[in-house]
Coordinates of C-alpha atoms in Angstrom, one line a residue:
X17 CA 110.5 100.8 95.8
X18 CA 111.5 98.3 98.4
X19 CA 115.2 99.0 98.2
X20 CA 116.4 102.2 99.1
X21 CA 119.1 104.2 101.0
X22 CA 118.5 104.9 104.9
X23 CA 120.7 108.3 104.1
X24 CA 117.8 111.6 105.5
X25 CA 119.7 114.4 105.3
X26 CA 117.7 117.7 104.2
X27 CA 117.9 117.0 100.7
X28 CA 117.6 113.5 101.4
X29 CA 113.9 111.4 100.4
X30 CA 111.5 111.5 103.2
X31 CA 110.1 107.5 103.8
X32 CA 107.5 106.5 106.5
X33 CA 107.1 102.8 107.6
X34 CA 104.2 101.1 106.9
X35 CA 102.6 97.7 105.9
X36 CA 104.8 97.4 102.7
X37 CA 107.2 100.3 103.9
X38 CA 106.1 102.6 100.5
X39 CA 107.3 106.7 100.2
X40 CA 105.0 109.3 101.5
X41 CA 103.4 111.2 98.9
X42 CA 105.7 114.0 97.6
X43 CA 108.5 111.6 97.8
X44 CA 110.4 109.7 94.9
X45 CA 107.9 108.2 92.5
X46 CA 107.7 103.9 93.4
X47 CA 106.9 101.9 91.1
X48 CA 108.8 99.1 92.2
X49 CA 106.9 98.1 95.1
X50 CA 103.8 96.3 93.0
X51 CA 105.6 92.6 94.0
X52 CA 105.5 93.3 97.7
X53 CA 102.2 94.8 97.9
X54 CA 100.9 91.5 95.8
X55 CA 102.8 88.9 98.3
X56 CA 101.8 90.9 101.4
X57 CA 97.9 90.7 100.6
X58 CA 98.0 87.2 100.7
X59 CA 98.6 87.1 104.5
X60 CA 96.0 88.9 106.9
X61 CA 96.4 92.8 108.5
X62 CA 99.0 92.7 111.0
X63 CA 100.4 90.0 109.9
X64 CA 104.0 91.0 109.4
X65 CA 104.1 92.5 112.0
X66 CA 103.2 89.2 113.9
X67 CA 105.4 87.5 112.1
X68 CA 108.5 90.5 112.9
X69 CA 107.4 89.9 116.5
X70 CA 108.2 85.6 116.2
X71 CA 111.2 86.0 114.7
X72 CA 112.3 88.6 117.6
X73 CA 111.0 86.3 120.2
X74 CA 113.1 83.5 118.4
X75 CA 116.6 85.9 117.7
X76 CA 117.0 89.1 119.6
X77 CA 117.2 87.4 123.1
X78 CA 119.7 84.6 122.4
X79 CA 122.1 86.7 120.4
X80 CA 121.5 89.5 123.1
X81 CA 122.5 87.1 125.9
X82 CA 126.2 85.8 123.7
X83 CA 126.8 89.8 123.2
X84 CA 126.5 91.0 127.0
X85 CA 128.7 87.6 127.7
X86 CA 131.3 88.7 124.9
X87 CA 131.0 92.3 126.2
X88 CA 131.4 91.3 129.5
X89 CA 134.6 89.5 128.7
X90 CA 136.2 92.4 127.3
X91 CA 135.3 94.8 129.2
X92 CA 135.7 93.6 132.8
X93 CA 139.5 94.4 132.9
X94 CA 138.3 97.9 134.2
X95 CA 136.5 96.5 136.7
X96 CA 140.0 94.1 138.0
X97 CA 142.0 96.6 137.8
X98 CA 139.8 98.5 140.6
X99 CA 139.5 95.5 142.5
X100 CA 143.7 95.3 142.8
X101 CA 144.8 93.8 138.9
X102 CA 147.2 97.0 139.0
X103 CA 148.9 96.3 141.9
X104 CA 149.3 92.2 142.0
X105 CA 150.7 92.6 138.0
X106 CA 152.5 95.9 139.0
X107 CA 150.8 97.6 136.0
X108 CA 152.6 100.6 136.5
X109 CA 153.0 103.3 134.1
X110 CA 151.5 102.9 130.9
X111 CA 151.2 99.3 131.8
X112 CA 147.3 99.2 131.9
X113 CA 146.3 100.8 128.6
X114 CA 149.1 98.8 127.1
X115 CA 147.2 95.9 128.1
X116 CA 143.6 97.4 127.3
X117 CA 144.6 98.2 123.9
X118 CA 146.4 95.0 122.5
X119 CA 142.9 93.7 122.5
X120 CA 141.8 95.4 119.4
X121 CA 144.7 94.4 117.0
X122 CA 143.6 91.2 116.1
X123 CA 140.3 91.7 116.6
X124 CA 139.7 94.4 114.4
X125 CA 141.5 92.8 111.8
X126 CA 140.0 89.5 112.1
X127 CA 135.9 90.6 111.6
X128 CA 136.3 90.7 107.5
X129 CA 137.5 87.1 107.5
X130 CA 135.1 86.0 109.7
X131 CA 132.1 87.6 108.1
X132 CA 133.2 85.9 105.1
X133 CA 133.7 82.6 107.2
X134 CA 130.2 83.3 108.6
X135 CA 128.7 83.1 105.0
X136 CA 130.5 80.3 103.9
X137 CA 129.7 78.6 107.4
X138 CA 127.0 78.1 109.3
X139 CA 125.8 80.5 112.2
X140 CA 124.7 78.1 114.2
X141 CA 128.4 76.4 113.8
X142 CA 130.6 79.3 113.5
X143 CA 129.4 81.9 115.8
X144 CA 129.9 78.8 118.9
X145 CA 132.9 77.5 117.6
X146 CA 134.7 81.0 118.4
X147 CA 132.5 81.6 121.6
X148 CA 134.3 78.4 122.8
X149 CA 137.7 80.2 122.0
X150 CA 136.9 83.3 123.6
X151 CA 135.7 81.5 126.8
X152 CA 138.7 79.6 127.2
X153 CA 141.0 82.5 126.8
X154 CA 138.7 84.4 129.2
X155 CA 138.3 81.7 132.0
X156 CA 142.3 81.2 131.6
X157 CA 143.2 84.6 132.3
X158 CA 142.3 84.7 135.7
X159 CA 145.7 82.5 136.1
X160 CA 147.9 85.3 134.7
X161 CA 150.4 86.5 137.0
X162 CA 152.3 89.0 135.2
X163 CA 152.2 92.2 132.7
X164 CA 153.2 90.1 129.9
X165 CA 150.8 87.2 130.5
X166 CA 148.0 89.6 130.4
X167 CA 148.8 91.5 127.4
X168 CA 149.4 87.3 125.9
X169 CA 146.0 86.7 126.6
X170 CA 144.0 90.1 126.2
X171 CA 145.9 90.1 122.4
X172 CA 144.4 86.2 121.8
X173 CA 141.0 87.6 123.3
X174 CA 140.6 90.1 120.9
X175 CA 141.5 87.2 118.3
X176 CA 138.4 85.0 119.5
X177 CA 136.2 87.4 119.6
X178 CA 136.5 89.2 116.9
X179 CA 133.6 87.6 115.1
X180 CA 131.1 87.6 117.4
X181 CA 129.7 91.6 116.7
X182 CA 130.2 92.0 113.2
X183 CA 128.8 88.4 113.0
X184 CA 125.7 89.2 114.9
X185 CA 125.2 92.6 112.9
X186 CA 125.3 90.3 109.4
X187 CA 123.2 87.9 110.9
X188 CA 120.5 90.0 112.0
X189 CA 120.3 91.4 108.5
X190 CA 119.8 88.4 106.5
X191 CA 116.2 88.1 108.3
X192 CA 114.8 91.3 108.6
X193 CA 114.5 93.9 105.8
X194 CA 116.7 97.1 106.1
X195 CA 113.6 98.9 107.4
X196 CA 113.0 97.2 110.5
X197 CA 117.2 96.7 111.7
X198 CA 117.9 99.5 113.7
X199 CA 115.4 98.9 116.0
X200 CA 117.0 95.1 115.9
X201 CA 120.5 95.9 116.7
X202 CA 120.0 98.5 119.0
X203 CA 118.3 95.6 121.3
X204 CA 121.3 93.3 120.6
X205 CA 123.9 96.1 121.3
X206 CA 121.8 97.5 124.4
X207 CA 123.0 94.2 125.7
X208 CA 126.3 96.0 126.0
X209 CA 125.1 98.5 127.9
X210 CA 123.6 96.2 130.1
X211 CA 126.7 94.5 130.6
X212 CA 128.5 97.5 131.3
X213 CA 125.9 98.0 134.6
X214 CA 126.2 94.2 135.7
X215 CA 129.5 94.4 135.0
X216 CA 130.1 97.1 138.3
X217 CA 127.7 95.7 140.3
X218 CA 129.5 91.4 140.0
X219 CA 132.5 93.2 140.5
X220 CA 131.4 95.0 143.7
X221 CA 130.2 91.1 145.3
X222 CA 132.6 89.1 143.3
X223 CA 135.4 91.3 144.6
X224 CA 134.5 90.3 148.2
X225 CA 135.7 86.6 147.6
X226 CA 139.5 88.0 148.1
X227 CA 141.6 85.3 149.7
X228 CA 138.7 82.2 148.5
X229 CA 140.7 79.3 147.0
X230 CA 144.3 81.1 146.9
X231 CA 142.8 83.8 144.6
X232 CA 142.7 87.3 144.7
X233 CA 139.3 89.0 143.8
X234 CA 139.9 90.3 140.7
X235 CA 140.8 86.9 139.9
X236 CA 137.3 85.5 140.8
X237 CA 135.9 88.7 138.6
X238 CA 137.9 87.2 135.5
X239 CA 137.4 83.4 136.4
X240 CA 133.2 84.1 136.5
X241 CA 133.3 84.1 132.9
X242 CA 133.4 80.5 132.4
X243 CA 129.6 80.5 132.3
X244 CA 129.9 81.6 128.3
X245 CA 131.6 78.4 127.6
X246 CA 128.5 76.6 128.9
X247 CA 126.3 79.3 126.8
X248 CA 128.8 78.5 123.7
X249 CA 128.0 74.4 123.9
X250 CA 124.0 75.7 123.9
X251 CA 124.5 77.8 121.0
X252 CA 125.0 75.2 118.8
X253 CA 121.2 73.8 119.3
X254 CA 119.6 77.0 119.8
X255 CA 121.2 79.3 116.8
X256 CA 118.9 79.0 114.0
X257 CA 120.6 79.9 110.9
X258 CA 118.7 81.3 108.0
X259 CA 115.0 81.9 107.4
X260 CA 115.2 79.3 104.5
X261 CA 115.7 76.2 107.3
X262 CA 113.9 78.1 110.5
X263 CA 112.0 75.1 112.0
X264 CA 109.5 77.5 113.9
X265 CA 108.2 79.4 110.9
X266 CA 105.2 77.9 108.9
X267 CA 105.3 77.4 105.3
X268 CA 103.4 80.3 104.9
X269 CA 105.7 82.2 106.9
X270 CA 108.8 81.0 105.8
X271 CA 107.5 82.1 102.3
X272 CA 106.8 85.6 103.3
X273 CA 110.1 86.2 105.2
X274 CA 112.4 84.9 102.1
X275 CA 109.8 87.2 99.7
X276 CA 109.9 90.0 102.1
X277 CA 114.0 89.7 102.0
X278 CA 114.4 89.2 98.3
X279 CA 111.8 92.0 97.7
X280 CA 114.1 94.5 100.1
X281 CA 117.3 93.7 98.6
X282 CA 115.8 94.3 95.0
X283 CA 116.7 90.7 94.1
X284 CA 120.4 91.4 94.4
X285 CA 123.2 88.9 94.7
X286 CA 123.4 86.8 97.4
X287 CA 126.2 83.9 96.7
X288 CA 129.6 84.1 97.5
X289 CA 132.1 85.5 95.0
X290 CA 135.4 87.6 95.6
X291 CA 134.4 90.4 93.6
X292 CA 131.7 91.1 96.0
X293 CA 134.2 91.9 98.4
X294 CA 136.0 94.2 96.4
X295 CA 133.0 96.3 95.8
X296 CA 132.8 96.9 99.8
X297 CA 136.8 97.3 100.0
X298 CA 136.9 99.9 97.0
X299 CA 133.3 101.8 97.8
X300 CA 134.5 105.0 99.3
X301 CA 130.8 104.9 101.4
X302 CA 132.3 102.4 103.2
X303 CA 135.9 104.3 105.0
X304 CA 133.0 107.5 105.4
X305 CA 131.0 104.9 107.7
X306 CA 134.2 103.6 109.1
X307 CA 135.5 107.1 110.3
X308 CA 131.9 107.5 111.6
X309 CA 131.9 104.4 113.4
X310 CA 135.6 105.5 115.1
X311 CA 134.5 108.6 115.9
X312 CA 131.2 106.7 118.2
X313 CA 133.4 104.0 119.1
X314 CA 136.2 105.3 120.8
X315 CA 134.2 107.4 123.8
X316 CA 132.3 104.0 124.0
X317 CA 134.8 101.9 124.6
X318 CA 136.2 104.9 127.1
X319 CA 133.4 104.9 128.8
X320 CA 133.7 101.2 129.1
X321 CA 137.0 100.9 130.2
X322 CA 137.6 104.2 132.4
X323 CA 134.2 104.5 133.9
X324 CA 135.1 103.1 137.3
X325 CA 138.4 104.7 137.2
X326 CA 137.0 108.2 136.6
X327 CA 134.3 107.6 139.1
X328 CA 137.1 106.8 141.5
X329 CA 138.9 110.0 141.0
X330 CA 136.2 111.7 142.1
X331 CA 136.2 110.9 145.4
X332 CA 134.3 107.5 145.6
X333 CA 136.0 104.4 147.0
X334 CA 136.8 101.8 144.9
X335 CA 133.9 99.7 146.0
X336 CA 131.1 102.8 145.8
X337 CA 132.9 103.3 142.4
X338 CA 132.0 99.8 141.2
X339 CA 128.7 100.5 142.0
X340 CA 128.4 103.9 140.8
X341 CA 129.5 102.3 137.1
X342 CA 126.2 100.8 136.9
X343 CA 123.4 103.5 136.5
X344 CA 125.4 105.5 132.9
X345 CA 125.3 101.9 131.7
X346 CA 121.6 101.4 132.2
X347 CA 120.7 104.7 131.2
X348 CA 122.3 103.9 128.0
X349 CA 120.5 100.6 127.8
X350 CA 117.3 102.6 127.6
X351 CA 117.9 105.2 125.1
X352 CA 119.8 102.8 123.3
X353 CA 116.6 100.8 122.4
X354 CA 114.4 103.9 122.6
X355 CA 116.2 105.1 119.8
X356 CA 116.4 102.5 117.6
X357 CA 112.5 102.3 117.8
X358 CA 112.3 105.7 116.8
X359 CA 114.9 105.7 113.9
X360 CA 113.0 102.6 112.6
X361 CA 109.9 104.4 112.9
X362 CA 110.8 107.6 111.1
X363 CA 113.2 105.8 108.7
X364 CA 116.3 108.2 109.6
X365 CA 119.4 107.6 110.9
X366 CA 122.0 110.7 110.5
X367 CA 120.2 112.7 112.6
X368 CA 119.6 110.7 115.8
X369 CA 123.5 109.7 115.4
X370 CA 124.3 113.6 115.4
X371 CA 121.8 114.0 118.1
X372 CA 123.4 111.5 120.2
X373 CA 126.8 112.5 119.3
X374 CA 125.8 116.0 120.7
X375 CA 124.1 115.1 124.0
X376 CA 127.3 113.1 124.8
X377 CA 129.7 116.5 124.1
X378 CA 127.6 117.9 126.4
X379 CA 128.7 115.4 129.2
X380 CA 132.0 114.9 128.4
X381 CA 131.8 119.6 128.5
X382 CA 130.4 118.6 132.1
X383 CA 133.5 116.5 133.3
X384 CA 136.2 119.0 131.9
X385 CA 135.2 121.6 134.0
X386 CA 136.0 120.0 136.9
X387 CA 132.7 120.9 138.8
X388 CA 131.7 119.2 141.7
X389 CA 131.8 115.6 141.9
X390 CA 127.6 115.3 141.3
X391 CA 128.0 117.3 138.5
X392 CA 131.0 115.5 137.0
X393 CA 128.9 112.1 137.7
X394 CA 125.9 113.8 135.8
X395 CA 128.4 114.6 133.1
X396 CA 129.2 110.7 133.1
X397 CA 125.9 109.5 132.7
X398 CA 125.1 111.9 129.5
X399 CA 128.2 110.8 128.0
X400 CA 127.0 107.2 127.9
X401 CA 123.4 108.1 127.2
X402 CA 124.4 110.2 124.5
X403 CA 127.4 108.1 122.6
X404 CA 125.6 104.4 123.5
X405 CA 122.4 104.9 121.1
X406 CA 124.7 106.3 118.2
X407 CA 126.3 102.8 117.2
X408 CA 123.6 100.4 116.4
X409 CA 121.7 103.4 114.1
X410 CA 125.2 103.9 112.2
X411 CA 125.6 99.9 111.8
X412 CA 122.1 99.5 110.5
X413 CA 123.1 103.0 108.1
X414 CA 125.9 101.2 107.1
X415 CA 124.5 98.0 106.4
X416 CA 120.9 99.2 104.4
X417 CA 123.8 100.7 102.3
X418 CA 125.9 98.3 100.9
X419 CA 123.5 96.1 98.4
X420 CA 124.1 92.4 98.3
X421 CA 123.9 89.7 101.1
X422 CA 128.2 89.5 100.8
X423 CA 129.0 92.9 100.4
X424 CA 126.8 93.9 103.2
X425 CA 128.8 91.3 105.5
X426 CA 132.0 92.6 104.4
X427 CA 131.0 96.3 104.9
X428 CA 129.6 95.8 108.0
X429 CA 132.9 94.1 109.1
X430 CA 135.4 96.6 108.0
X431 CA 133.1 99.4 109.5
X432 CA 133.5 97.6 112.7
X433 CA 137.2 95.8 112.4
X434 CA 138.8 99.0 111.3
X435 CA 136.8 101.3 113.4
X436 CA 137.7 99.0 116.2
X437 CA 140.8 100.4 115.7
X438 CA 139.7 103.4 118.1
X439 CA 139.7 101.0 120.9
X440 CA 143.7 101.4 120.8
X441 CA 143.0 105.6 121.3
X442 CA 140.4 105.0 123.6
X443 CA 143.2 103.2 126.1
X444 CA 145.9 105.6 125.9
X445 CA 143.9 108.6 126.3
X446 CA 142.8 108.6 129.9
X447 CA 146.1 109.7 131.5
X448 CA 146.2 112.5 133.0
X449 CA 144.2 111.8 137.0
X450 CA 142.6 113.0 138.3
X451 CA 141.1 116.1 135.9
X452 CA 141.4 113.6 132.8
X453 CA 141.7 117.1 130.2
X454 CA 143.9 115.0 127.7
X455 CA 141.0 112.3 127.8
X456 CA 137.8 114.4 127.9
X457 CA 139.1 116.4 125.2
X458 CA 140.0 113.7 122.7
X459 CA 136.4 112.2 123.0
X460 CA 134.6 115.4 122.5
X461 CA 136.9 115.8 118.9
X462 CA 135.7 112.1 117.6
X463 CA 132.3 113.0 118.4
X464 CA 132.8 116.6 116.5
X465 CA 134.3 114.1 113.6
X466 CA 130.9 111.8 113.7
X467 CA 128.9 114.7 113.3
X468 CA 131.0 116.7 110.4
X469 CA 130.8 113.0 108.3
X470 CA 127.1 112.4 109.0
X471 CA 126.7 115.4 107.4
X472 CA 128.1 114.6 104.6
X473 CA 126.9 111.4 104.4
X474 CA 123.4 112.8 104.6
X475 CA 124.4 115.5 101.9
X476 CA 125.9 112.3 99.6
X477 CA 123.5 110.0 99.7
X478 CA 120.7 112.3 98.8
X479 CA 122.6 113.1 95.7
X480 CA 123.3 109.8 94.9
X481 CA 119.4 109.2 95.4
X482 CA 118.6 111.9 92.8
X483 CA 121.6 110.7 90.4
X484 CA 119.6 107.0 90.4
X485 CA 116.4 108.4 89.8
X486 CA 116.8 110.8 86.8
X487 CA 118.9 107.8 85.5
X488 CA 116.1 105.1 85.8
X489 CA 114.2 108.0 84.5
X490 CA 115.7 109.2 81.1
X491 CA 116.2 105.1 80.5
X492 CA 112.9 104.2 81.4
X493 CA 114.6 101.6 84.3
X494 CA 112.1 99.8 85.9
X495 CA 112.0 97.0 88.8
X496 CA 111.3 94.4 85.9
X497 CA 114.8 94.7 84.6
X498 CA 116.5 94.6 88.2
X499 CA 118.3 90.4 87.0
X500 CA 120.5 92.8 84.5
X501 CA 121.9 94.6 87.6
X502 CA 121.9 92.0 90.4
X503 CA 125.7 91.5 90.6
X504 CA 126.0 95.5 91.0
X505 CA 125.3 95.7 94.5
X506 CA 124.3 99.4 95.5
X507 CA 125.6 100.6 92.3
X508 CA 122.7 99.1 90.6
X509 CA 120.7 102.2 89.5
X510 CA 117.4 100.3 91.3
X511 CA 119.6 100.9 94.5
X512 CA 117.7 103.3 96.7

């Protein structure tokens, strides 16, 4: 049975990953995996995975490099206001997180329309057309001069690049099968992560160009950015689009891929049409995965934009502090790929998010106790290590969920437009210097929400799994009938 739900809870089916991704033995009986085994034997052993290995040499770093640029964007407003933002735009007050939080109106409402616009659109045209936008608004910003120019152009920011994450997410799972994703987005969100740690450490030099060309240094931080405008105008030659038209697959290869696809997504429905849309925006799976997602997302984007500042109140300068932002961010990196490997490889995803979600309320326990400053920096560094790996396992749950190429783009961009909401919580919370309580606090609850909800969403999609298979069962549904349920999405009873 190539399609089937990434959901392992203890009830849940037990899969292991191999050359045509079957069920261990014990498992739910598979019969619907003949087709794949059939195409598969016509290339050589290790194939696929050669093949998985071209089209991440070909993907994964470009897309990696257009994250950590949009990442970079957003985030870097932590970083100016240590370097003197605050007090040249007299952000006084609530000023700040004002500021930090009109970000994520627009862009968590804007993600559903442009996954649909990514669909209708090409990649390699849509995803650089708003990469322009977003590195205009950034390069811009660096003339604001006021509170209310700032919040102008952090609330059309959040407008431009809405897209560009949710976009990315779709994108990588229109060429790899549900299988092999987490491992895929982990590596394209690690780029966050990465950003995160070269965010501190450009801010620490760039903030020592104070006084060049009649700027101030956190001016120079914001106007460095103009580098993913020249990235955007390369996009649009280096994007490739969809396995169908890649120019540096063979025949052979192409073939396999499209098969490999098709065979995953039990030949569901991959055109346009609005009541794909509603099946994602009336599925009750998909506000469980959005509430999980909110729950990850809103220490992450904490940690993003409070890490400097909390390192700060502990005693370290403002430049040590810059520095000292960068090793949580690369811990994070690394766990954040590790485990995405290791999901893919033992084809679960609720647990590592639970595992994850706990190592982090054990840093955030850390920092509210006020220790000493080492152990509050320890703290800091778990939190990130623990939260970072969380969010691209729960985007590839979400997505290997929702059946069909549309539905799975709209999904995947109300999990992360609405749970992008979080971002607004995330920049009122930290308030409360130097001890943070009020901020600690709040993260260690969304975490405690992430976990109660993976639960359950371990517990429901094992009974789902069971519902679908004494169904196919009692009817005698097999994969040779899966055309009368293609427009069904996950609701087809196929759907694993």
């Amino acid at each position: 049975m190539t399609s089937r739900s990434f959901n392992q809870s203890f009830l849940s089916i037990t899969l292991t990953q191999g050359s045509t991704d079957s069920f261990r033995k014990g498992s739910i009986e598979t019969n619907f995996h003949i087709e794949e085994k059939q195409v598969a034997e016509e290339l050589k052993p290790g194939e696929r995975a050669r093949i998985l290995r071209k089209l991440d040499w070909h993907l994964l770093p470009f897309v990696s490099l257009l994250y950590m640029l949009s990442f970079l964007d957003r985030a870097n407003v932590g970083n100016a206001k240590v370097a003197g933002m605050s007090q040249d735009l007299h952000l006084i007050g609530f000023r700040y997180n004002i500021a930090a939080a009109v970000f994520f109106i627009l862009y968590s409402f804007a993600e559903v329309p442009s996954n649909i616009a990514l669909k209708l659109f090409r990649p390699s045209r849509w995803i650089p057309t708003i990469m322009i936008a977003w590195g205009l608004v950034m390069t811009l910003m660096c003339l604001v001069d006021s509170f209310r120019s700032l919040v102008v152009a952090r609330l059309f920011l959040g407008l431009t690049e809405a897209g560009l994450f949710p976009g990315v997410t779709y994108y990588i799972s229109l060429w790899y099968p549900r299988s092999e994703q987490s491992k895929r987005i982990a590596i394209f969100f690690s780029a966050a992560t990465v950003a995160g740690a070269f965010g501190g450490l450009l801010a620490y030099g760039i903030e020592h160009m104070e006084g060049i060309g009649g700027l101030h240094g956190w001016q120079w931080i914001v106007c460095f950015h103009v580098s993913t405008l020249l990235v955007a105008c390369l996009s649009f030659f280096l994007m490739h689009d969809y396995p169908e038209t890649a120019k540096f697959l063979t025949e052979t290869e192409r073939a396999y891929v499209i098969d490999m696809l098709k065979q995953d997504a039990n030949n569901l429905a991959t055109h346009y049409h609005i009541r794909f849309v509603l099946q994602a925006m009336k599925d009750y799976k998909t506000y469980i995965q959005v509430l999980i997602y909110m729950g990850l997302l809103v220490p992450v984007y904490a940690i993003a934009l409070f890490t400097p500042t909390i390192i700060n109140e502990l005693g370290y300068s403002a430049a040590h502090a810059q520095l000292l932002s960068a090793p949580p961010f690369l811990a994070g990196c690394i766990t954040t790929i590790s485990v995405g490997v290791l999901s893919d490889k033992y084809q679960v995803r609720g647990p590592f998010i639970i595992g994850g979600a706990v190592v982090s309320i054990v840093g955030y326990i850390l920092l509210y106790c006020d220790g000493p400053a080492g152990m509050s920096y320890a703290g800091v560094c778990l939190a990130a290590i623990g939260v970072y790996p969380t969010i691209a396992v729960d985007l590839a749950w979400a997505g290997s969920n929702a059946g069909g190429d549309l539905k799975r783009g709209v999904v995947i961009a109300m999990v992360i437009g609405l749970g992008n909401l979080g971002g607004i919580c995330s920049s009122f919370i930290y308030i409360d210097p130097p001890n943070f309580h009020i901020g600690h606090g709040t993260m260690m609850g969304f975490l405690f929400l992430s976990i109660l909800l993976s639960l359950f969403a371990m517990w429901d999609y094992g009974r789902l799994n069971k519902k679908k298979k004494a169904q196919c069962q009692a009817q005698g549904l097999t994969d040779s009938r899966r055309d009368e349920f293609k427009d069904m999405g996950d609701a087809s009873p196929l759907f694993r």
